[in-house]
Amino acid sequence: MTQYKVPVLPGDGIGPEIIAEGRKVIDAAGERFGFDVEWIEYPQGADHYLKTGELISEASLKELSAYPALYLGSVGDPRVAPGILEKGILLTARFYFDQYVNLRPVKLLEGVWTPLKAKTSKDIDFIVVRENTEDFYIGIGGRVKSGSNKALLELKRTLYSAKFGLDIETDSEEIAYQIGLISKEGTKRVMEYAFDLAEKRKKHVSSVDKANVLSDIYGFWREEFKAVSEKHPDVKTDFNFVDAITMWFVKNPEWFDVVVSPNMFGDIITDLGAMLQGGLGLSPGGNINPQGTSMFEPIHGSAPKYKGLNKVNPIATIWAGAMLLEHLGEKEAAENIVASIQQNILEARVRTYDMGGSSGTSEVGDDIARIVLEG
Ligand code: IPM
Ligand code: MN
């Protein structure tokens, strides 16, 4: 029997509850498809931080880098200032493991309510490849009060490093700035991933940018997109400004197959994508480094107000678990989990409040695990 070791970071808020259901379903798939997962628990999150002052240590990151796939619940807690846990754990892990693809399927399952009443599961089935390490997410910026200021801003990445020596002079009372950066290597690799993915799907890649205004950074993005697309003459392409694509997602979702986006716009449009497919409770994601350690998580956050209530929908996390299994090479088990989610929805007996039901988180996990086992 194939044995996998998978580190699991349940995190904060509803994280532990949804991860428990994801594990349950993966374990059921293991029983049915002949593999075994040993879960290695990591405590990182708000409680751990408040107790020890540690977010995620270099030693833990190093240890985790020995594994191909990690399973993450969600981070964020009202006892900790916004951004501390998100940046200190989630973004730190994405950058440390150089998970340069954030893969977010937008797929409406049959029987799920969508705000786009006239559309069906055939119309809403695309996938967003969000660049996951650069753009306005590099965390480089600052604030200065009036007068002269010097700042040395440094960015270190696996692929390259960059230093900005800034000489700032202003008579404004105070200014704040944030630097967005994309690199040739970082842009090229995510686009290649998107085109390779499109080759296995409907052979269509849509690029997202705002090259009409932020022309340095996204003009560069466009150039790289053109260069990579030339190596894939069989793949249809188009450019979309980010504001316009939000409109097209709603009006004509059936146009899209693979959508490749810079980090920040990718963050924004995938919440919209999540709504098209029935809400955040149904939307999984994967942070992928094809050669290294990847990390699978729901797109949603830690929903602190629902913590411990056995109320929220575990489907996003269970689906992220299917993506994790696919990444490990268990394609049949992964497809079976998604089909089992689909069956649970069509049976419409066991569902959480967001889907109009009254079942709890664990009942939904039990039901999907049952379908996986029964086949
Ligand atoms: C997401 C989240 C994160 C992001 C936050 C929590 C840092 O919104 O995964 O989409 O902005 O990437
Ligand atoms: Mn987001």
Short mmCIF file of C-alpha atoms and ligand atoms in Angstrom, two decimals:
data_model
loop_
_atom_site.label_atom_id
_atom_site.label_comp_id
_atom_site.label_asym_id
_atom_site.label_seq_id
_atom_site.Cartn_x
_atom_site.Cartn_y
_atom_site.Cartn_z
CA MET A 1 0.00 0.00 0.00
CA THR A 2 1.28 3.46 -0.85
CA GLN A 3 2.06 5.49 2.25
CA TYR A 4 1.95 9.29 2.28
CA LYS A 5 3.04 11.61 5.04
CA VAL A 6 1.17 14.89 4.90
CA PRO A 7 1.80 17.78 7.29
CA VAL A 8 -1.44 19.47 8.26
CA LEU A 9 -1.83 23.00 9.63
CA PRO A 10 -5.43 23.44 10.79
CA GLY A 11 -4.82 27.07 11.79
CA ASP A 12 -7.43 29.39 13.29
CA GLY A 13 -11.16 29.96 13.56
CA ILE A 14 -13.06 27.29 11.67
CA GLY A 15 -9.78 25.86 10.32
CA PRO A 16 -9.62 22.84 12.65
CA GLU A 17 -13.27 21.89 11.95
CA ILE A 18 -13.01 21.99 8.17
CA ILE A 19 -9.63 20.27 8.15
CA ALA A 20 -11.07 17.43 10.25
CA GLU A 21 -13.67 16.83 7.50
CA GLY A 22 -11.05 17.06 4.76
CA ARG A 23 -8.93 14.44 6.54
CA LYS A 24 -11.97 12.23 7.02
CA VAL A 25 -12.73 12.25 3.28
CA ILE A 26 -9.10 11.73 2.24
CA ASP A 27 -8.83 8.82 4.70
CA ALA A 28 -11.99 7.31 3.19
CA ALA A 29 -10.51 7.70 -0.30
CA GLY A 30 -7.34 5.98 0.94
CA GLU A 31 -9.38 3.05 2.21
CA ARG A 32 -11.18 2.73 -1.11
CA PHE A 33 -8.24 3.37 -3.45
CA GLY A 34 -5.47 1.64 -1.52
CA PHE A 35 -3.27 4.26 0.05
CA ASP A 36 -2.65 5.45 3.55
CA VAL A 37 -2.04 8.99 4.79
CA GLU A 38 -0.14 9.68 7.98
CA TRP A 39 -1.06 13.19 9.12
CA ILE A 40 1.63 15.21 10.84
CA GLU A 41 0.06 18.03 12.85
CA TYR A 42 1.53 21.48 13.11
CA PRO A 43 0.15 23.99 15.65
CA GLN A 44 0.94 27.27 13.85
CA GLY A 45 -1.79 29.86 14.23
CA ALA A 46 -3.16 32.39 16.70
CA ASP A 47 -3.07 30.22 19.85
CA HIS A 48 0.49 29.17 19.18
CA TYR A 49 1.51 32.75 18.42
CA LEU A 50 -0.13 34.16 21.56
CA LYS A 51 1.50 31.46 23.70
CA THR A 52 5.00 31.48 22.21
CA GLY A 53 5.35 34.64 20.11
CA GLU A 54 6.24 32.47 17.13
CA LEU A 55 4.47 32.65 13.78
CA ILE A 56 6.30 29.98 11.81
CA SER A 57 9.97 29.37 12.46
CA GLU A 58 12.70 28.80 9.94
CA ALA A 59 13.19 25.36 11.51
CA SER A 60 9.54 24.40 10.92
CA LEU A 61 9.65 25.68 7.35
CA LYS A 62 12.78 23.67 6.71
CA GLU A 63 11.19 20.57 8.14
CA LEU A 64 8.06 21.08 6.03
CA SER A 65 10.09 21.48 2.86
CA ALA A 66 10.80 17.73 2.97
CA TYR A 67 7.18 17.03 1.93
CA PRO A 68 5.53 17.42 -1.48
CA ALA A 69 2.18 18.62 -0.15
CA LEU A 70 0.80 20.41 2.91
CA TYR A 71 -2.83 20.74 3.96
CA LEU A 72 -3.85 24.09 5.41
CA GLY A 73 -7.08 25.19 7.10
CA SER A 74 -7.14 28.95 7.48
CA VAL A 75 -5.32 31.63 9.44
CA GLY A 76 -6.59 34.84 11.02
CA ASP A 77 -7.94 35.60 14.50
CA PRO A 78 -9.54 38.71 16.05
CA ARG A 79 -7.12 38.57 19.03
CA VAL A 80 -4.22 39.33 16.68
CA ALA A 81 -3.91 42.50 14.58
CA PRO A 82 -5.03 41.97 10.97
CA GLY A 83 -2.24 40.83 8.68
CA ILE A 84 0.14 39.46 11.32
CA LEU A 85 -0.89 35.82 10.97
CA GLU A 86 -1.79 36.12 7.29
CA LYS A 87 1.61 37.53 6.38
CA GLY A 88 3.59 35.74 9.08
CA ILE A 89 2.29 32.26 8.27
CA LEU A 90 0.39 32.06 4.98
CA LEU A 91 2.41 34.44 2.80
CA THR A 92 5.65 33.37 4.49
CA ALA A 93 4.94 29.76 3.53
CA ARG A 94 3.91 30.64 -0.03
CA PHE A 95 7.14 32.59 -0.53
CA TYR A 96 9.45 30.23 1.38
CA PHE A 97 8.31 27.22 -0.65
CA ASP A 98 8.27 29.37 -3.78
CA GLN A 99 4.71 28.26 -4.55
CA TYR A 100 4.50 30.39 -7.63
CA VAL A 101 1.16 29.16 -8.89
CA ASN A 102 -2.05 29.75 -6.99
CA LEU A 103 -4.49 27.45 -8.74
CA ARG A 104 -8.16 28.25 -8.20
CA PRO A 105 -10.81 26.30 -10.10
CA VAL A 106 -14.09 28.11 -10.75
CA LYS A 107 -16.45 25.24 -11.39
CA LEU A 108 -20.15 25.30 -10.70
CA LEU A 109 -21.28 21.86 -9.62
CA GLU A 110 -24.73 20.72 -10.66
CA GLY A 111 -27.44 21.62 -8.22
CA VAL A 112 -25.56 24.54 -6.67
CA TRP A 113 -27.23 27.93 -6.48
CA THR A 114 -25.40 30.63 -8.41
CA PRO A 115 -26.29 34.32 -8.68
CA LEU A 116 -26.09 33.85 -12.46
CA LYS A 117 -29.51 32.28 -12.78
CA ALA A 118 -29.35 31.57 -16.50
CA LYS A 119 -26.02 29.72 -16.32
CA THR A 120 -25.48 26.02 -15.63
CA SER A 121 -22.59 23.82 -14.60
CA LYS A 122 -21.61 23.64 -18.28
CA ASP A 123 -21.14 27.41 -18.44
CA ILE A 124 -19.11 27.94 -15.29
CA ASP A 125 -15.98 25.82 -15.49
CA PHE A 126 -12.70 27.66 -15.74
CA ILE A 127 -9.54 27.87 -13.68
CA VAL A 128 -7.54 30.83 -12.47
CA VAL A 129 -3.76 30.56 -12.40
CA ARG A 130 -2.81 33.33 -10.04
CA GLU A 131 0.84 34.33 -9.83
CA ASN A 132 1.61 33.83 -6.15
CA THR A 133 4.98 35.33 -5.19
CA GLU A 134 5.33 38.80 -6.76
CA ASP A 135 3.41 41.94 -7.78
CA PHE A 136 2.14 44.11 -4.92
CA TYR A 137 2.50 41.15 -2.56
CA ILE A 138 6.28 41.39 -2.16
CA GLY A 139 5.74 43.43 1.01
CA ILE A 140 8.02 46.29 0.10
CA GLY A 141 6.94 49.78 0.94
CA GLY A 142 7.03 52.33 3.65
CA ARG A 143 5.76 55.57 5.14
CA VAL A 144 7.70 58.77 5.55
CA LYS A 145 6.95 62.09 7.15
CA SER A 146 7.81 65.36 5.40
CA GLY A 147 11.46 66.11 4.76
CA SER A 148 14.25 63.96 3.38
CA ASN A 149 14.43 60.26 3.99
CA LYS A 150 16.55 57.43 2.74
CA ALA A 151 15.38 53.84 2.63
CA LEU A 152 17.00 50.63 1.51
CA LEU A 153 14.39 48.07 0.57
CA GLU A 154 15.47 44.53 -0.08
CA LEU A 155 13.75 41.60 -1.69
CA LYS A 156 15.19 38.10 -1.57
CA ARG A 157 13.67 35.31 -3.59
CA THR A 158 14.81 31.87 -4.66
CA LEU A 159 14.99 33.12 -8.25
CA TYR A 160 16.70 36.48 -7.73
CA SER A 161 17.21 39.35 -5.33
CA ALA A 162 16.54 43.06 -5.77
CA LYS A 163 17.47 46.14 -3.79
CA PHE A 164 15.85 49.55 -3.95
CA GLY A 165 17.83 52.47 -2.58
CA LEU A 166 15.29 55.24 -2.16
CA ASP A 167 16.00 58.89 -1.62
CA ILE A 168 12.70 60.38 -0.65
CA GLU A 169 11.96 64.02 -0.32
CA THR A 170 8.49 65.33 0.29
CA ASP A 171 6.74 68.31 1.77
CA SER A 172 3.57 66.34 2.28
CA GLU A 173 2.77 65.79 5.94
CA GLU A 174 3.20 62.06 5.38
CA ILE A 175 3.31 59.71 2.40
CA ALA A 176 2.99 55.97 2.06
CA TYR A 177 4.17 53.88 -0.85
CA GLN A 178 4.14 50.26 -1.89
CA ILE A 179 6.30 48.78 -4.59
CA GLY A 180 4.97 46.23 -7.03
CA LEU A 181 7.51 44.09 -8.82
CA ILE A 182 7.35 41.31 -11.34
CA SER A 183 10.37 39.54 -12.78
CA LYS A 184 10.93 37.95 -16.15
CA GLU A 185 11.58 34.54 -14.57
CA GLY A 186 8.63 34.79 -12.19
CA THR A 187 6.23 35.85 -14.93
CA LYS A 188 7.42 33.34 -17.48
CA ARG A 189 7.10 30.32 -15.21
CA VAL A 190 3.52 31.05 -14.17
CA MET A 191 2.52 31.66 -17.77
CA GLU A 192 4.13 28.42 -18.87
CA TYR A 193 2.15 26.65 -16.18
CA ALA A 194 -1.05 28.27 -17.48
CA PHE A 195 -0.37 27.31 -21.09
CA ASP A 196 0.54 23.73 -20.16
CA LEU A 197 -2.70 23.51 -18.24
CA ALA A 198 -4.68 24.92 -21.18
CA GLU A 199 -3.12 22.31 -23.46
CA LYS A 200 -4.87 19.69 -21.30
CA ARG A 201 -8.17 21.61 -21.23
CA LYS A 202 -9.93 23.73 -23.84
CA LYS A 203 -6.78 25.39 -25.20
CA HIS A 204 -7.64 28.95 -24.31
CA VAL A 205 -5.67 31.28 -22.02
CA SER A 206 -6.93 34.70 -20.95
CA SER A 207 -4.46 37.16 -19.48
CA VAL A 208 -5.42 39.74 -16.84
CA ASP A 209 -3.65 43.05 -16.37
CA LYS A 210 -4.08 46.80 -16.12
CA ALA A 211 -1.51 47.68 -18.78
CA ASN A 212 -3.47 50.77 -19.79
CA VAL A 213 -2.57 52.49 -16.52
CA LEU A 214 0.16 50.57 -14.69
CA SER A 215 2.07 50.22 -17.91
CA ASP A 216 5.58 49.44 -16.66
CA ILE A 217 4.69 46.47 -14.57
CA TYR A 218 1.80 45.12 -16.65
CA GLY A 219 3.23 46.12 -20.02
CA PHE A 220 6.05 43.76 -19.07
CA TRP A 221 3.47 41.13 -18.08
CA ARG A 222 1.84 41.45 -21.54
CA GLU A 223 5.16 41.13 -23.34
CA GLU A 224 5.94 37.91 -21.51
CA PHE A 225 2.45 36.62 -22.19
CA LYS A 226 2.96 37.20 -25.91
CA ALA A 227 6.37 35.53 -25.84
CA VAL A 228 5.09 32.42 -24.06
CA SER A 229 1.96 32.25 -26.24
CA GLU A 230 4.14 32.07 -29.37
CA LYS A 231 5.38 28.70 -28.15
CA HIS A 232 1.77 27.49 -28.05
CA PRO A 233 0.30 28.40 -31.45
CA ASP A 234 -2.60 25.97 -30.91
CA VAL A 235 -3.80 27.84 -27.82
CA LYS A 236 -6.22 30.73 -28.27
CA THR A 237 -5.38 33.84 -26.24
CA ASP A 238 -6.81 37.18 -25.22
CA PHE A 239 -5.91 40.14 -23.03
CA ASN A 240 -8.31 41.52 -20.46
CA PHE A 241 -8.12 44.54 -18.25
CA VAL A 242 -8.92 43.51 -14.72
CA ASP A 243 -11.93 45.80 -14.40
CA ALA A 244 -13.42 44.45 -17.62
CA ILE A 245 -12.82 40.80 -16.75
CA THR A 246 -14.95 41.12 -13.62
CA MET A 247 -17.78 42.11 -15.93
CA TRP A 248 -17.14 39.25 -18.38
CA PHE A 249 -16.94 36.70 -15.53
CA VAL A 250 -20.49 37.62 -14.65
CA LYS A 251 -21.87 38.11 -18.15
CA ASN A 252 -20.10 35.35 -20.11
CA PRO A 253 -18.31 32.91 -17.79
CA GLU A 254 -18.51 30.25 -20.51
CA TRP A 255 -15.88 32.15 -22.52
CA PHE A 256 -13.12 31.24 -20.09
CA ASP A 257 -10.89 28.20 -19.77
CA VAL A 258 -7.59 29.17 -18.12
CA VAL A 259 -7.17 32.68 -16.74
CA VAL A 260 -3.64 33.79 -15.82
CA SER A 261 -3.36 36.78 -13.52
CA PRO A 262 -0.85 38.82 -11.54
CA ASN A 263 -1.04 38.22 -7.81
CA MET A 264 -3.21 41.07 -6.56
CA PHE A 265 -5.78 41.01 -9.35
CA GLY A 266 -5.84 37.23 -8.99
CA ASP A 267 -6.76 37.62 -5.34
CA ILE A 268 -9.66 39.90 -6.22
CA ILE A 269 -11.09 38.03 -9.20
CA THR A 270 -11.02 34.66 -7.45
CA ASP A 271 -13.38 35.89 -4.75
CA LEU A 272 -15.71 36.83 -7.59
CA GLY A 273 -15.05 33.42 -9.16
CA ALA A 274 -15.91 31.81 -5.83
CA MET A 275 -19.28 33.55 -5.81
CA LEU A 276 -20.03 32.37 -9.35
CA GLN A 277 -19.57 28.80 -8.21
CA GLY A 278 -21.88 29.14 -5.25
CA GLY A 279 -19.80 30.92 -2.64
CA LEU A 280 -16.60 30.67 -0.65
CA GLY A 281 -17.84 27.50 1.03
CA LEU A 282 -17.37 25.68 -2.27
CA SER A 283 -14.08 27.14 -3.50
CA PRO A 284 -10.76 25.31 -3.17
CA GLY A 285 -7.24 26.40 -4.02
CA GLY A 286 -3.72 25.10 -4.33
CA ASN A 287 -0.43 26.95 -3.85
CA ILE A 288 1.81 25.04 -6.17
CA ASN A 289 5.50 24.63 -6.67
CA PRO A 290 5.64 21.84 -9.25
CA GLN A 291 9.18 20.92 -8.18
CA GLY A 292 8.86 21.57 -4.44
CA THR A 293 6.40 21.76 -1.57
CA SER A 294 2.83 22.69 -2.47
CA MET A 295 0.05 23.69 -0.08
CA PHE A 296 -3.69 23.18 -0.45
CA GLU A 297 -6.33 25.28 1.27
CA PRO A 298 -9.84 26.65 0.87
CA ILE A 299 -9.95 30.16 -0.61
CA HIS A 300 -11.95 31.43 2.35
CA GLY A 301 -10.57 32.70 5.62
CA SER A 302 -10.92 31.58 9.23
CA ALA A 303 -14.47 32.95 9.80
CA PRO A 304 -13.86 33.52 13.55
CA LYS A 305 -17.53 34.14 14.30
CA TYR A 306 -18.38 30.55 13.34
CA LYS A 307 -15.50 28.98 15.23
CA GLY A 308 -16.44 25.83 17.13
CA LEU A 309 -20.09 25.91 16.01
CA ASN A 310 -19.94 22.93 13.60
CA LYS A 311 -21.76 25.18 11.15
CA VAL A 312 -19.64 26.08 8.12
CA ASN A 313 -19.43 24.26 4.83
CA PRO A 314 -16.40 21.92 4.65
CA ILE A 315 -16.72 21.37 0.87
CA ALA A 316 -14.02 23.91 -0.11
CA THR A 317 -11.53 22.17 2.17
CA ILE A 318 -12.59 18.68 1.07
CA TRP A 319 -12.18 19.77 -2.56
CA ALA A 320 -8.75 21.26 -1.73
CA GLY A 321 -7.98 17.79 -0.32
CA ALA A 322 -8.88 16.31 -3.71
CA MET A 323 -6.44 18.74 -5.34
CA LEU A 324 -3.80 17.62 -2.85
CA LEU A 325 -4.35 13.97 -3.78
CA GLU A 326 -4.20 14.77 -7.47
CA HIS A 327 -0.90 16.52 -6.83
CA LEU A 328 0.41 13.38 -5.11
CA GLY A 329 -0.55 11.34 -8.17
CA GLU A 330 -3.84 9.87 -6.85
CA LYS A 331 -5.89 11.06 -9.79
CA GLU A 332 -8.65 8.48 -9.52
CA ALA A 333 -9.17 9.16 -5.81
CA ALA A 334 -9.17 12.92 -6.47
CA GLU A 335 -11.80 12.65 -9.19
CA ASN A 336 -13.84 10.38 -6.99
CA ILE A 337 -13.87 12.95 -4.17
CA VAL A 338 -15.12 15.70 -6.50
CA ALA A 339 -17.76 13.30 -7.87
CA SER A 340 -18.76 12.46 -4.30
CA ILE A 341 -19.12 16.16 -3.44
CA GLN A 342 -21.31 16.42 -6.56
CA GLN A 343 -23.44 13.49 -5.43
CA ASN A 344 -23.85 14.90 -1.92
CA ILE A 345 -25.11 18.13 -3.47
CA LEU A 346 -27.53 16.42 -5.85
CA GLU A 347 -28.92 14.20 -3.07
CA ALA A 348 -29.58 17.46 -1.20
CA ARG A 349 -30.16 15.73 2.13
CA VAL A 350 -27.07 16.72 4.05
CA ARG A 351 -26.00 20.30 3.50
CA THR A 352 -24.87 23.27 5.54
CA TYR A 353 -26.81 26.50 6.09
CA ASP A 354 -25.11 28.40 3.23
CA MET A 355 -26.64 25.90 0.81
CA GLY A 356 -30.06 26.12 2.41
CA GLY A 357 -29.63 23.11 4.68
CA SER A 358 -29.40 22.61 8.43
CA SER A 359 -26.66 19.98 8.72
CA GLY A 360 -23.40 20.61 10.51
CA THR A 361 -19.85 20.65 9.19
CA SER A 362 -19.14 17.13 10.42
CA GLU A 363 -22.38 15.66 8.99
CA VAL A 364 -21.42 16.93 5.53
CA GLY A 365 -17.93 15.44 5.92
CA ASP A 366 -19.46 12.12 7.08
CA ASP A 367 -21.84 12.07 4.14
CA ILE A 368 -19.16 12.75 1.52
CA ALA A 369 -16.86 10.17 3.13
CA ARG A 370 -19.74 7.66 3.00
CA ILE A 371 -20.27 8.31 -0.72
CA VAL A 372 -16.52 7.93 -1.36
CA LEU A 373 -16.53 4.56 0.42
CA GLU A 374 -19.74 3.26 -1.14
CA GLY A 375 -18.76 4.41 -4.59
C1 IPM B 1 -6.21 34.50 -0.28
C2 IPM B 1 -6.20 35.44 0.88
C3 IPM B 1 -4.77 35.85 1.18
C4 IPM B 1 -4.25 36.60 -0.05
C5 IPM B 1 -4.57 36.69 2.46
C6 IPM B 1 -5.18 36.04 3.68
C7 IPM B 1 -3.11 36.99 2.70
O1 IPM B 1 -7.04 36.53 0.65
O2 IPM B 1 -5.61 33.41 -0.17
O3 IPM B 1 -6.82 34.82 -1.31
O4 IPM B 1 -4.46 37.81 -0.18
O5 IPM B 1 -3.62 35.94 -0.89
MN MN B 2 -8.19 36.35 -1.21
#
